Amino acid sequence: MNDIQLPLPQPASRRRWRSVFAAFALFATVLNFGAWTYAPQAVAAEVATKKSHHVVLLIDSDEEKVMRHAIAYIVNLSRAYSEKDEPLSIEVVANGSGIKLFRADTSPFLKELTALRGAYADVTYSMCGSSHALAEQRENKSIPVMDGARLVPFGISRVVELQEQGWTLIQG
């Protein structure tokens, strides 16, 4: 009988810590498993609830002050929503005398506009095709459109289309 050795009883405090540790380990395992199963749903929910913003800037003046404000609006809006990690789309529509903004031959802001398009992927430049055609007739010459800008049939109807889709209008 002396050959069998029974384990010596451990003090109560050591047993208590082992049970606390075991309970904690089990709890941590359950939480970790829950995070693995919940994480994709949480990410999908966060993406679905992220608010996206759509802004149309109407420029219908050839004043440099107005054009400079449009550029500042693009920068400030992009910064504001970037800090919130919320998507932003901006379309600048030049109409009437505002087409000067996107004219390759007369725009005072070609470098800035090109840099903005490079820095912010969701910025679109649209020039009123009707105003463009009238300017070509009036000046009796072909008017080049800056790289990255597109002609739309009517600038004002483009603004209406975007507003009907829920875009926010800011007039420069």
PDB file of C-alpha atoms in Angstrom:
ATOM      1  CA  MET A   1       0.000   0.000   0.000  1.00  0.00           C
ATOM      2  CA  ASN A   2       2.888   2.228   0.408  1.00  0.00           C
ATOM      3  CA  ASP A   3       3.508   1.973  -3.326  1.00  0.00           C
ATOM      4  CA  ILE A   4       0.499   4.091  -4.229  1.00  0.00           C
ATOM      5  CA  GLN A   5       1.061   7.746  -3.852  1.00  0.00           C
ATOM      6  CA  LEU A   6      -1.906  10.039  -3.636  1.00  0.00           C
ATOM      7  CA  PRO A   7      -1.496  13.620  -4.676  1.00  0.00           C
ATOM      8  CA  LEU A   8      -1.183  15.921  -1.791  1.00  0.00           C
ATOM      9  CA  PRO A   9      -4.155  18.203  -1.371  1.00  0.00           C
ATOM     10  CA  GLN A  10      -3.526  21.698  -2.656  1.00  0.00           C
ATOM     11  CA  PRO A  11      -4.348  24.690  -0.609  1.00  0.00           C
ATOM     12  CA  ALA A  12      -7.807  26.155  -1.279  1.00  0.00           C
ATOM     13  CA  SER A  13      -6.403  29.405  -2.640  1.00  0.00           C
ATOM     14  CA  ARG A  14      -4.483  27.606  -5.423  1.00  0.00           C
ATOM     15  CA  ARG A  15      -7.573  25.595  -6.409  1.00  0.00           C
ATOM     16  CA  ARG A  16      -9.646  28.767  -6.501  1.00  0.00           C
ATOM     17  CA  TRP A  17      -7.161  30.512  -8.833  1.00  0.00           C
ATOM     18  CA  ARG A  18      -7.087  27.507 -11.139  1.00  0.00           C
ATOM     19  CA  SER A  19     -10.895  27.581 -11.417  1.00  0.00           C
ATOM     20  CA  VAL A  20     -10.867  31.340 -12.015  1.00  0.00           C
ATOM     21  CA  PHE A  21      -8.217  30.921 -14.696  1.00  0.00           C
ATOM     22  CA  ALA A  22     -10.139  28.048 -16.330  1.00  0.00           C
ATOM     23  CA  ALA A  23     -13.359  30.086 -16.314  1.00  0.00           C
ATOM     24  CA  PHE A  24     -11.534  33.079 -17.792  1.00  0.00           C
ATOM     25  CA  ALA A  25      -9.941  30.928 -20.516  1.00  0.00           C
ATOM     26  CA  LEU A  26     -13.331  29.473 -21.413  1.00  0.00           C
ATOM     27  CA  PHE A  27     -14.911  32.945 -21.475  1.00  0.00           C
ATOM     28  CA  ALA A  28     -12.111  34.317 -23.666  1.00  0.00           C
ATOM     29  CA  THR A  29     -12.477  31.399 -26.071  1.00  0.00           C
ATOM     30  CA  VAL A  30     -16.217  31.978 -26.377  1.00  0.00           C
ATOM     31  CA  LEU A  31     -15.680  35.700 -26.958  1.00  0.00           C
ATOM     32  CA  ASN A  32     -12.989  35.054 -29.524  1.00  0.00           C
ATOM     33  CA  PHE A  33     -15.199  32.596 -31.388  1.00  0.00           C
ATOM     34  CA  GLY A  34     -18.046  35.094 -31.261  1.00  0.00           C
ATOM     35  CA  ALA A  35     -15.831  37.783 -32.756  1.00  0.00           C
ATOM     36  CA  TRP A  36     -14.861  35.480 -35.612  1.00  0.00           C
ATOM     37  CA  THR A  37     -18.464  34.724 -36.440  1.00  0.00           C
ATOM     38  CA  TYR A  38     -19.728  38.276 -35.875  1.00  0.00           C
ATOM     39  CA  ALA A  39     -16.914  40.253 -37.539  1.00  0.00           C
ATOM     40  CA  PRO A  40     -18.003  39.887 -41.190  1.00  0.00           C
ATOM     41  CA  GLN A  41     -21.543  40.860 -40.269  1.00  0.00           C
ATOM     42  CA  ALA A  42     -20.304  43.885 -38.333  1.00  0.00           C
ATOM     43  CA  VAL A  43     -18.131  45.035 -41.230  1.00  0.00           C
ATOM     44  CA  ALA A  44     -20.992  44.578 -43.702  1.00  0.00           C
ATOM     45  CA  ALA A  45     -23.338  46.515 -41.417  1.00  0.00           C
ATOM     46  CA  GLU A  46     -20.819  49.339 -41.054  1.00  0.00           C
ATOM     47  CA  VAL A  47     -20.363  49.591 -44.826  1.00  0.00           C
ATOM     48  CA  ALA A  48     -24.131  49.524 -45.379  1.00  0.00           C
ATOM     49  CA  THR A  49     -24.721  52.318 -42.858  1.00  0.00           C
ATOM     50  CA  LYS A  50     -21.901  54.590 -44.088  1.00  0.00           C
ATOM     51  CA  LYS A  51     -23.484  57.687 -45.527  1.00  0.00           C
ATOM     52  CA  SER A  52     -22.322  58.654 -48.992  1.00  0.00           C
ATOM     53  CA  HIS A  53     -22.480  62.225 -50.226  1.00  0.00           C
ATOM     54  CA  HIS A  54     -23.168  63.535 -53.734  1.00  0.00           C
ATOM     55  CA  VAL A  55     -22.616  67.213 -54.488  1.00  0.00           C
ATOM     56  CA  VAL A  56     -23.083  69.132 -57.728  1.00  0.00           C
ATOM     57  CA  LEU A  57     -21.362  72.510 -57.982  1.00  0.00           C
ATOM     58  CA  LEU A  58     -22.919  74.852 -60.548  1.00  0.00           C
ATOM     59  CA  ILE A  59     -20.532  77.478 -61.913  1.00  0.00           C
ATOM     60  CA  ASP A  60     -22.291  79.993 -64.159  1.00  0.00           C
ATOM     61  CA  SER A  61     -19.941  82.948 -63.783  1.00  0.00           C
ATOM     62  CA  ASP A  62     -16.585  83.724 -65.341  1.00  0.00           C
ATOM     63  CA  GLU A  63     -15.430  85.655 -62.259  1.00  0.00           C
ATOM     64  CA  GLU A  64     -12.167  84.265 -60.889  1.00  0.00           C
ATOM     65  CA  LYS A  65     -13.438  84.690 -57.324  1.00  0.00           C
ATOM     66  CA  VAL A  66     -16.341  82.313 -58.048  1.00  0.00           C
ATOM     67  CA  MET A  67     -14.041  79.784 -59.707  1.00  0.00           C
ATOM     68  CA  ARG A  68     -11.587  79.943 -56.805  1.00  0.00           C
ATOM     69  CA  HIS A  69     -14.462  79.259 -54.401  1.00  0.00           C
ATOM     70  CA  ALA A  70     -15.444  76.184 -56.415  1.00  0.00           C
ATOM     71  CA  ILE A  71     -11.916  74.817 -56.041  1.00  0.00           C
ATOM     72  CA  ALA A  72     -11.969  75.560 -52.301  1.00  0.00           C
ATOM     73  CA  TYR A  73     -15.346  73.795 -51.997  1.00  0.00           C
ATOM     74  CA  ILE A  74     -13.919  70.662 -53.617  1.00  0.00           C
ATOM     75  CA  VAL A  75     -10.917  70.628 -51.277  1.00  0.00           C
ATOM     76  CA  ASN A  76     -12.921  71.380 -48.125  1.00  0.00           C
ATOM     77  CA  LEU A  77     -15.689  68.878 -48.864  1.00  0.00           C
ATOM     78  CA  SER A  78     -13.143  66.187 -49.682  1.00  0.00           C
ATOM     79  CA  ARG A  79     -11.255  66.814 -46.441  1.00  0.00           C
ATOM     80  CA  ALA A  80     -14.405  66.928 -44.315  1.00  0.00           C
ATOM     81  CA  TYR A  81     -15.810  63.620 -45.554  1.00  0.00           C
ATOM     82  CA  SER A  82     -12.433  61.942 -45.747  1.00  0.00           C
ATOM     83  CA  GLU A  83     -11.974  62.626 -42.027  1.00  0.00           C
ATOM     84  CA  LYS A  84     -15.345  60.953 -41.398  1.00  0.00           C
ATOM     85  CA  ASP A  85     -14.396  58.098 -43.730  1.00  0.00           C
ATOM     86  CA  GLU A  86     -17.565  58.743 -45.773  1.00  0.00           C
ATOM     87  CA  PRO A  87     -17.625  58.485 -49.567  1.00  0.00           C
ATOM     88  CA  LEU A  88     -18.053  61.686 -51.579  1.00  0.00           C
ATOM     89  CA  SER A  89     -18.803  62.320 -55.257  1.00  0.00           C
ATOM     90  CA  ILE A  90     -18.557  65.817 -56.709  1.00  0.00           C
ATOM     91  CA  GLU A  91     -19.558  66.984 -60.168  1.00  0.00           C
ATOM     92  CA  VAL A  92     -18.686  70.519 -61.198  1.00  0.00           C
ATOM     93  CA  VAL A  93     -20.991  71.760 -63.962  1.00  0.00           C
ATOM     94  CA  ALA A  94     -19.885  74.865 -65.871  1.00  0.00           C
ATOM     95  CA  ASN A  95     -22.727  76.673 -67.600  1.00  0.00           C
ATOM     96  CA  GLY A  96     -23.087  79.991 -69.436  1.00  0.00           C
ATOM     97  CA  SER A  97     -20.066  82.227 -68.918  1.00  0.00           C
ATOM     98  CA  GLY A  98     -18.844  79.736 -66.303  1.00  0.00           C
ATOM     99  CA  ILE A  99     -17.503  77.520 -69.097  1.00  0.00           C
ATOM    100  CA  LYS A 100     -14.344  79.625 -68.890  1.00  0.00           C
ATOM    101  CA  LEU A 101     -13.395  77.400 -65.938  1.00  0.00           C
ATOM    102  CA  PHE A 102     -12.912  74.370 -68.219  1.00  0.00           C
ATOM    103  CA  ARG A 103     -11.624  76.132 -71.327  1.00  0.00           C
ATOM    104  CA  ALA A 104      -8.110  74.939 -72.123  1.00  0.00           C
ATOM    105  CA  ASP A 105      -7.313  78.315 -73.697  1.00  0.00           C
ATOM    106  CA  THR A 106      -8.583  80.738 -71.039  1.00  0.00           C
ATOM    107  CA  SER A 107      -9.042  79.009 -67.674  1.00  0.00           C
ATOM    108  CA  PRO A 108      -6.912  80.584 -64.963  1.00  0.00           C
ATOM    109  CA  PHE A 109      -7.088  77.353 -62.920  1.00  0.00           C
ATOM    110  CA  LEU A 110      -6.050  74.523 -65.270  1.00  0.00           C
ATOM    111  CA  LYS A 111      -3.192  73.356 -63.034  1.00  0.00           C
ATOM    112  CA  GLU A 112      -5.341  73.389 -59.892  1.00  0.00           C
ATOM    113  CA  LEU A 113      -8.231  71.560 -61.588  1.00  0.00           C
ATOM    114  CA  THR A 114      -5.901  68.911 -62.991  1.00  0.00           C
ATOM    115  CA  ALA A 115      -4.298  68.423 -59.583  1.00  0.00           C
ATOM    116  CA  LEU A 116      -7.710  68.091 -57.933  1.00  0.00           C
ATOM    117  CA  ARG A 117      -8.782  65.383 -60.359  1.00  0.00           C
ATOM    118  CA  GLY A 118      -5.561  63.539 -59.613  1.00  0.00           C
ATOM    119  CA  ALA A 119      -5.993  63.870 -55.861  1.00  0.00           C
ATOM    120  CA  TYR A 120      -9.707  63.094 -55.660  1.00  0.00           C
ATOM    121  CA  ALA A 121     -10.936  60.237 -57.824  1.00  0.00           C
ATOM    122  CA  ASP A 122     -14.628  61.046 -57.530  1.00  0.00           C
ATOM    123  CA  VAL A 123     -14.531  64.536 -59.045  1.00  0.00           C
ATOM    124  CA  THR A 124     -16.150  65.038 -62.452  1.00  0.00           C
ATOM    125  CA  TYR A 125     -15.991  68.140 -64.638  1.00  0.00           C
ATOM    126  CA  SER A 126     -18.870  68.816 -67.038  1.00  0.00           C
ATOM    127  CA  MET A 127     -19.142  71.720 -69.466  1.00  0.00           C
ATOM    128  CA  CYS A 128     -22.428  72.808 -71.035  1.00  0.00           C
ATOM    129  CA  GLY A 129     -22.295  71.850 -74.707  1.00  0.00           C
ATOM    130  CA  SER A 130     -24.872  74.495 -75.641  1.00  0.00           C
ATOM    131  CA  SER A 131     -22.846  77.281 -73.976  1.00  0.00           C
ATOM    132  CA  HIS A 132     -19.696  75.881 -75.603  1.00  0.00           C
ATOM    133  CA  ALA A 133     -21.309  76.001 -79.079  1.00  0.00           C
ATOM    134  CA  LEU A 134     -22.602  79.550 -78.515  1.00  0.00           C
ATOM    135  CA  ALA A 135     -19.136  80.714 -77.411  1.00  0.00           C
ATOM    136  CA  GLU A 136     -17.577  79.137 -80.522  1.00  0.00           C
ATOM    137  CA  GLN A 137     -20.097  80.991 -82.725  1.00  0.00           C
ATOM    138  CA  ARG A 138     -19.577  84.276 -80.886  1.00  0.00           C
ATOM    139  CA  GLU A 139     -15.770  84.024 -81.026  1.00  0.00           C
ATOM    140  CA  ASN A 140     -15.748  82.428 -84.480  1.00  0.00           C
ATOM    141  CA  LYS A 141     -13.189  79.821 -83.437  1.00  0.00           C
ATOM    142  CA  SER A 142     -12.932  76.330 -81.977  1.00  0.00           C
ATOM    143  CA  ILE A 143     -12.774  76.349 -78.191  1.00  0.00           C
ATOM    144  CA  PRO A 144     -10.669  73.571 -76.631  1.00  0.00           C
ATOM    145  CA  VAL A 145     -11.983  71.831 -73.523  1.00  0.00           C
ATOM    146  CA  MET A 146      -9.443  71.027 -70.810  1.00  0.00           C
ATOM    147  CA  ASP A 147      -8.287  67.434 -70.407  1.00  0.00           C
ATOM    148  CA  GLY A 148     -10.537  65.610 -67.979  1.00  0.00           C
ATOM    149  CA  ALA A 149     -13.634  67.719 -68.671  1.00  0.00           C
ATOM    150  CA  ARG A 150     -16.537  66.454 -70.737  1.00  0.00           C
ATOM    151  CA  LEU A 151     -19.257  68.144 -72.718  1.00  0.00           C
ATOM    152  CA  VAL A 152     -22.864  67.534 -71.680  1.00  0.00           C
ATOM    153  CA  PRO A 153     -25.717  68.676 -73.937  1.00  0.00           C
ATOM    154  CA  PHE A 154     -27.092  71.255 -71.480  1.00  0.00           C
ATOM    155  CA  GLY A 155     -25.422  72.167 -68.206  1.00  0.00           C
ATOM    156  CA  ILE A 156     -28.615  73.195 -66.465  1.00  0.00           C
ATOM    157  CA  SER A 157     -30.396  69.954 -67.373  1.00  0.00           C
ATOM    158  CA  ARG A 158     -27.403  68.015 -66.036  1.00  0.00           C
ATOM    159  CA  VAL A 159     -27.828  69.819 -62.704  1.00  0.00           C
ATOM    160  CA  VAL A 160     -31.545  68.969 -62.675  1.00  0.00           C
ATOM    161  CA  GLU A 161     -30.803  65.285 -63.427  1.00  0.00           C
ATOM    162  CA  LEU A 162     -28.345  65.097 -60.550  1.00  0.00           C
ATOM    163  CA  GLN A 163     -30.731  66.836 -58.145  1.00  0.00           C
ATOM    164  CA  GLU A 164     -33.485  64.412 -59.106  1.00  0.00           C
ATOM    165  CA  GLN A 165     -31.083  61.607 -58.153  1.00  0.00           C
ATOM    166  CA  GLY A 166     -30.654  63.177 -54.707  1.00  0.00           C
ATOM    167  CA  TRP A 167     -27.469  65.205 -55.255  1.00  0.00           C
ATOM    168  CA  THR A 168     -27.010  68.379 -53.210  1.00  0.00           C
ATOM    169  CA  LEU A 169     -26.682  71.584 -55.257  1.00  0.00           C
ATOM    170  CA  ILE A 170     -24.148  74.248 -54.371  1.00  0.00           C
ATOM    171  CA  GLN A 171     -24.087  77.256 -56.641  1.00  0.00           C
ATOM    172  CA  GLY A 172     -20.692  78.878 -56.990  1.00  0.00           C
TER     173      GLY A 172
END
